[in-house]
XYZ file of C-alpha atoms in Angstrom:
91
model
C 2.760 -18.573 11.043
C 0.653 -18.196 8.372
C -1.094 -14.849 7.126
C -4.996 -16.510 8.560
C -6.680 -14.709 11.335
C -6.773 -16.017 14.414
C -10.308 -17.470 14.934
C -10.832 -16.467 18.910
C -10.780 -12.996 17.011
C -13.341 -13.633 14.381
C -16.669 -12.683 17.123
C -15.750 -9.815 18.876
C -14.210 -6.444 18.506
C -10.346 -5.515 17.850
C -8.409 -4.608 20.782
C -5.095 -3.018 21.075
C -3.844 -6.184 22.817
C -4.744 -7.679 19.600
C -2.454 -5.496 17.547
C 0.448 -5.537 20.147
C -0.104 -9.324 20.306
C 0.830 -8.853 16.177
C 3.474 -6.867 16.589
C 5.454 -9.127 18.933
C 9.062 -9.222 18.022
C 9.330 -7.742 14.632
C 11.981 -8.536 12.766
C 13.021 -6.461 9.213
C 12.374 -10.564 7.757
C 8.855 -10.484 8.306
C 8.011 -6.892 9.073
C 5.885 -6.995 6.063
C 4.217 -9.844 6.545
C 3.082 -8.604 9.943
C 2.349 -4.966 8.228
C -0.087 -6.734 6.234
C -1.660 -8.654 8.780
C -2.425 -5.822 11.309
C -3.640 -3.829 8.064
C -5.838 -6.372 7.864
C -7.154 -6.774 11.792
C -7.711 -2.467 11.781
C -9.750 -2.291 8.495
C -13.143 -2.590 9.771
C -12.243 -0.299 12.287
C -13.289 3.432 12.591
C -11.497 6.054 12.907
C -10.065 7.280 16.100
C -10.709 3.797 17.605
C -7.380 3.170 19.851
C -6.674 -0.234 18.043
C -6.705 1.670 14.851
C -4.498 4.912 15.758
C -1.936 1.492 16.991
C -2.264 0.164 13.933
C -1.254 2.912 11.915
C 1.686 3.608 13.842
C 2.685 0.021 13.609
C 2.186 -0.270 10.170
C 4.388 2.732 9.266
C 7.485 1.650 11.527
C 6.934 -2.275 9.727
C 6.807 -0.941 6.615
C 10.087 1.435 7.435
C 11.711 -1.837 8.753
C 11.023 -3.749 6.017
C 12.856 -2.007 3.464
C 15.366 -0.205 5.050
C 16.213 -2.088 8.691
C 18.190 -4.763 7.095
C 21.872 -4.130 5.925
C 23.086 -7.661 4.113
C 26.572 -8.347 4.157
C 29.291 -6.167 5.865
C 31.006 -3.291 4.625
C 32.907 -3.829 1.579
C 36.175 -5.072 1.625
C 39.368 -3.749 -1.019
C 37.921 -5.170 -4.308
C 34.720 -6.246 -3.091
C 31.026 -5.220 -3.392
C 28.709 -5.320 -0.719
C 25.678 -6.961 -1.278
C 22.413 -5.291 -2.122
C 20.135 -3.882 0.649
C 16.264 -4.198 0.026
C 16.176 -0.546 -0.126
C 18.405 -0.803 -3.343
C 16.545 0.948 -6.472
C 18.295 -1.505 -8.697
C 16.743 -4.308 -7.387
């Protein structure tokens, strides 16, 4: 899915259900894209708005998931190195 906003959300206030719809089944592979969509969705909401609070919590979770929620490859076998992780600072 593109990062374009759903047309049915353009003419009404964002709800907690809207944030939950984006959260869905988030995986490490798509976590950062989902994080960006949620950030854009809640940007105009005031502090303390329930959807903004949930969105900010989800942004933190997705950021962590996107950078360290996936282990690539498997543990090294004798003579082999594992693939570098997404969170490896030597990328």
